[in-house]
Amino acid sequence: MTGRHATLRMGSHTLEPFPIHNGTPQGSPLSPILSALYMANLLDTATTWRHHDLTMYVDDGAIFATGHTTKSATENTIQGYEIVLDWLHRNGLDANPSKSKLMVFTPPTCHPQCTGGDIYGA
């Protein structure tokens, strides 16, 4: 992890190689290990959440939330997202808003007989 250099190319213009003083190389087997160690505290925080959960793989994460209504599930998701953003900020990191998406899944509107019975516990 020492003596590394990078070259930046934009279109047909290429810069001279420059030294890289920190970080791990792209694709390094060390990256997921370091990420897991660094993010362990955030994942531990998520274990106390109710009705939502955080799952991570290296530098990608997903918040899963449930609720009795679409609105409550969305609010649970936003609450988790705000906690994650705060933790990231306090630890010198940021989320990329352009890669953040909210997806809502709702139960099918067909009659309970279509699914073999009432699966919602109501």
PDB file of C-alpha atoms in Angstrom:
ATOM      1  CA  MET A   1       0.000   0.000   0.000  1.00  0.00           C
ATOM      2  CA  THR A   2       3.002   2.259  -0.411  1.00  0.00           C
ATOM      3  CA  GLY A   3       4.632   3.593  -3.525  1.00  0.00           C
ATOM      4  CA  ARG A   4       1.314   3.779  -5.417  1.00  0.00           C
ATOM      5  CA  HIS A   5       0.602   6.245  -8.197  1.00  0.00           C
ATOM      6  CA  ALA A   6      -2.458   7.205 -10.218  1.00  0.00           C
ATOM      7  CA  THR A   7      -2.968   8.853 -13.563  1.00  0.00           C
ATOM      8  CA  LEU A   8      -6.000  10.993 -14.343  1.00  0.00           C
ATOM      9  CA  ARG A   9      -7.355  11.040 -17.890  1.00  0.00           C
ATOM     10  CA  MET A  10     -10.185  13.223 -19.207  1.00  0.00           C
ATOM     11  CA  GLY A  11     -10.955  12.708 -22.872  1.00  0.00           C
ATOM     12  CA  SER A  12      -7.653  12.825 -24.720  1.00  0.00           C
ATOM     13  CA  HIS A  13      -5.839  14.765 -21.964  1.00  0.00           C
ATOM     14  CA  THR A  14      -3.745  12.718 -19.500  1.00  0.00           C
ATOM     15  CA  LEU A  15      -1.970  14.103 -16.435  1.00  0.00           C
ATOM     16  CA  GLU A  16       1.415  12.919 -15.281  1.00  0.00           C
ATOM     17  CA  PRO A  17       1.301  10.134 -12.656  1.00  0.00           C
ATOM     18  CA  PHE A  18       0.943  11.448  -9.090  1.00  0.00           C
ATOM     19  CA  PRO A  19       1.504   9.675  -5.752  1.00  0.00           C
ATOM     20  CA  ILE A  20      -1.380   8.344  -3.647  1.00  0.00           C
ATOM     21  CA  HIS A  21      -0.625   8.785   0.049  1.00  0.00           C
ATOM     22  CA  ASN A  22      -3.721   7.233   1.657  1.00  0.00           C
ATOM     23  CA  GLY A  23      -6.622   4.913   0.990  1.00  0.00           C
ATOM     24  CA  THR A  24      -6.769   1.399  -0.338  1.00  0.00           C
ATOM     25  CA  PRO A  25      -6.581   0.507  -4.017  1.00  0.00           C
ATOM     26  CA  GLN A  26      -9.832  -0.050  -5.901  1.00  0.00           C
ATOM     27  CA  GLY A  27     -10.839  -3.699  -5.516  1.00  0.00           C
ATOM     28  CA  SER A  28      -8.492  -4.315  -2.594  1.00  0.00           C
ATOM     29  CA  PRO A  29      -9.585  -7.248  -0.385  1.00  0.00           C
ATOM     30  CA  LEU A  30      -8.778  -4.983   2.561  1.00  0.00           C
ATOM     31  CA  SER A  31     -11.555  -2.492   1.680  1.00  0.00           C
ATOM     32  CA  PRO A  32     -14.570  -4.548   2.870  1.00  0.00           C
ATOM     33  CA  ILE A  33     -12.782  -5.421   6.120  1.00  0.00           C
ATOM     34  CA  LEU A  34     -11.919  -1.806   6.896  1.00  0.00           C
ATOM     35  CA  SER A  35     -15.418  -0.686   5.927  1.00  0.00           C
ATOM     36  CA  ALA A  36     -17.007  -3.257   8.245  1.00  0.00           C
ATOM     37  CA  LEU A  37     -14.812  -2.179  11.150  1.00  0.00           C
ATOM     38  CA  TYR A  38     -15.480   1.507  10.550  1.00  0.00           C
ATOM     39  CA  MET A  39     -19.244   1.121  10.103  1.00  0.00           C
ATOM     40  CA  ALA A  40     -19.769  -1.353  12.985  1.00  0.00           C
ATOM     41  CA  ASN A  41     -20.855   1.429  15.351  1.00  0.00           C
ATOM     42  CA  LEU A  42     -23.541   2.640  12.927  1.00  0.00           C
ATOM     43  CA  LEU A  43     -24.826  -0.895  12.429  1.00  0.00           C
ATOM     44  CA  ASP A  44     -24.898  -1.370  16.199  1.00  0.00           C
ATOM     45  CA  THR A  45     -26.962   1.807  16.535  1.00  0.00           C
ATOM     46  CA  ALA A  46     -29.451   0.413  14.013  1.00  0.00           C
ATOM     47  CA  THR A  47     -30.090  -2.634  16.224  1.00  0.00           C
ATOM     48  CA  THR A  48     -32.090  -0.367  18.554  1.00  0.00           C
ATOM     49  CA  TRP A  49     -34.427   0.844  15.805  1.00  0.00           C
ATOM     50  CA  ARG A  50     -38.074  -0.222  15.799  1.00  0.00           C
ATOM     51  CA  HIS A  51     -39.962  -0.848  12.573  1.00  0.00           C
ATOM     52  CA  HIS A  52     -36.899  -0.169  10.431  1.00  0.00           C
ATOM     53  CA  ASP A  53     -33.490  -1.729   9.889  1.00  0.00           C
ATOM     54  CA  LEU A  54     -30.163  -0.936   8.225  1.00  0.00           C
ATOM     55  CA  THR A  55     -28.304  -3.374   6.003  1.00  0.00           C
ATOM     56  CA  MET A  56     -24.879  -2.627   4.527  1.00  0.00           C
ATOM     57  CA  TYR A  57     -22.428  -4.139   2.078  1.00  0.00           C
ATOM     58  CA  VAL A  58     -19.078  -2.314   1.997  1.00  0.00           C
ATOM     59  CA  ASP A  59     -20.126   1.260   1.085  1.00  0.00           C
ATOM     60  CA  ASP A  60     -23.717   0.542   0.032  1.00  0.00           C
ATOM     61  CA  GLY A  61     -26.601   0.572   2.467  1.00  0.00           C
ATOM     62  CA  ALA A  62     -30.335   0.030   2.544  1.00  0.00           C
ATOM     63  CA  ILE A  63     -32.928   0.963   5.131  1.00  0.00           C
ATOM     64  CA  PHE A  64     -35.927  -1.343   5.304  1.00  0.00           C
ATOM     65  CA  ALA A  65     -39.013  -0.055   7.107  1.00  0.00           C
ATOM     66  CA  THR A  66     -42.530  -1.231   7.814  1.00  0.00           C
ATOM     67  CA  GLY A  67     -45.667   0.467   8.988  1.00  0.00           C
ATOM     68  CA  HIS A  68     -49.421   0.071   9.200  1.00  0.00           C
ATOM     69  CA  THR A  69     -49.729   2.706   6.480  1.00  0.00           C
ATOM     70  CA  THR A  70     -47.570   3.842   3.592  1.00  0.00           C
ATOM     71  CA  LYS A  71     -47.126   7.150   5.401  1.00  0.00           C
ATOM     72  CA  SER A  72     -45.852   5.531   8.613  1.00  0.00           C
ATOM     73  CA  ALA A  73     -43.453   3.264   6.704  1.00  0.00           C
ATOM     74  CA  THR A  74     -42.145   6.293   4.806  1.00  0.00           C
ATOM     75  CA  GLU A  75     -41.731   8.239   8.055  1.00  0.00           C
ATOM     76  CA  ASN A  76     -39.833   5.303   9.608  1.00  0.00           C
ATOM     77  CA  THR A  77     -37.542   5.210   6.574  1.00  0.00           C
ATOM     78  CA  ILE A  78     -36.888   8.946   6.689  1.00  0.00           C
ATOM     79  CA  GLN A  79     -36.169   8.746  10.429  1.00  0.00           C
ATOM     80  CA  GLY A  80     -33.574   6.024   9.806  1.00  0.00           C
ATOM     81  CA  TYR A  81     -32.072   7.974   6.901  1.00  0.00           C
ATOM     82  CA  GLU A  82     -31.707  11.085   9.076  1.00  0.00           C
ATOM     83  CA  ILE A  83     -29.957   9.037  11.775  1.00  0.00           C
ATOM     84  CA  VAL A  84     -27.571   7.612   9.171  1.00  0.00           C
ATOM     85  CA  LEU A  85     -26.865  11.070   7.692  1.00  0.00           C
ATOM     86  CA  ASP A  86     -26.133  12.467  11.158  1.00  0.00           C
ATOM     87  CA  TRP A  87     -23.792   9.551  11.990  1.00  0.00           C
ATOM     88  CA  LEU A  88     -21.988   9.911   8.661  1.00  0.00           C
ATOM     89  CA  HIS A  89     -21.560  13.662   9.157  1.00  0.00           C
ATOM     90  CA  ARG A  90     -20.205  13.231  12.700  1.00  0.00           C
ATOM     91  CA  ASN A  91     -17.696  10.701  11.355  1.00  0.00           C
ATOM     92  CA  GLY A  92     -16.451  12.783   8.429  1.00  0.00           C
ATOM     93  CA  LEU A  93     -18.484  11.013   5.739  1.00  0.00           C
ATOM     94  CA  ASP A  94     -21.392  11.924   3.458  1.00  0.00           C
ATOM     95  CA  ALA A  95     -24.093  10.068   1.578  1.00  0.00           C
ATOM     96  CA  ASN A  96     -24.469  10.681  -2.142  1.00  0.00           C
ATOM     97  CA  PRO A  97     -28.012  12.055  -2.558  1.00  0.00           C
ATOM     98  CA  SER A  98     -28.034  11.211  -6.275  1.00  0.00           C
ATOM     99  CA  LYS A  99     -27.678   7.527  -5.322  1.00  0.00           C
ATOM    100  CA  SER A 100     -30.344   7.653  -2.597  1.00  0.00           C
ATOM    101  CA  LYS A 101     -33.792   6.384  -3.548  1.00  0.00           C
ATOM    102  CA  LEU A 102     -37.018   5.781  -1.639  1.00  0.00           C
ATOM    103  CA  MET A 103     -38.995   2.778  -2.842  1.00  0.00           C
ATOM    104  CA  VAL A 104     -42.399   1.991  -1.378  1.00  0.00           C
ATOM    105  CA  PHE A 105     -43.991  -1.433  -1.625  1.00  0.00           C
ATOM    106  CA  THR A 106     -47.647  -1.783  -0.754  1.00  0.00           C
ATOM    107  CA  PRO A 107     -49.741  -4.920  -0.341  1.00  0.00           C
ATOM    108  CA  PRO A 108     -51.728  -6.078  -3.361  1.00  0.00           C
ATOM    109  CA  THR A 109     -55.261  -4.785  -3.539  1.00  0.00           C
ATOM    110  CA  CYS A 110     -56.801  -8.087  -4.574  1.00  0.00           C
ATOM    111  CA  HIS A 111     -59.319  -9.981  -2.481  1.00  0.00           C
ATOM    112  CA  PRO A 112     -57.823 -12.146   0.368  1.00  0.00           C
ATOM    113  CA  GLN A 113     -58.932 -15.261  -1.537  1.00  0.00           C
ATOM    114  CA  CYS A 114     -56.318 -14.390  -4.210  1.00  0.00           C
ATOM    115  CA  THR A 115     -53.495 -14.890  -1.700  1.00  0.00           C
ATOM    116  CA  GLY A 116     -54.937 -17.860   0.128  1.00  0.00           C
ATOM    117  CA  GLY A 117     -56.322 -15.829   3.005  1.00  0.00           C
ATOM    118  CA  ASP A 118     -55.794 -12.671   5.016  1.00  0.00           C
ATOM    119  CA  ILE A 119     -52.000 -12.263   5.195  1.00  0.00           C
ATOM    120  CA  TYR A 120     -52.045  -8.854   6.919  1.00  0.00           C
ATOM    121  CA  GLY A 121     -53.168 -10.036  10.332  1.00  0.00           C
ATOM    122  CA  ALA A 122     -56.175  -7.731  10.357  1.00  0.00           C
TER     123      ALA A 122
END
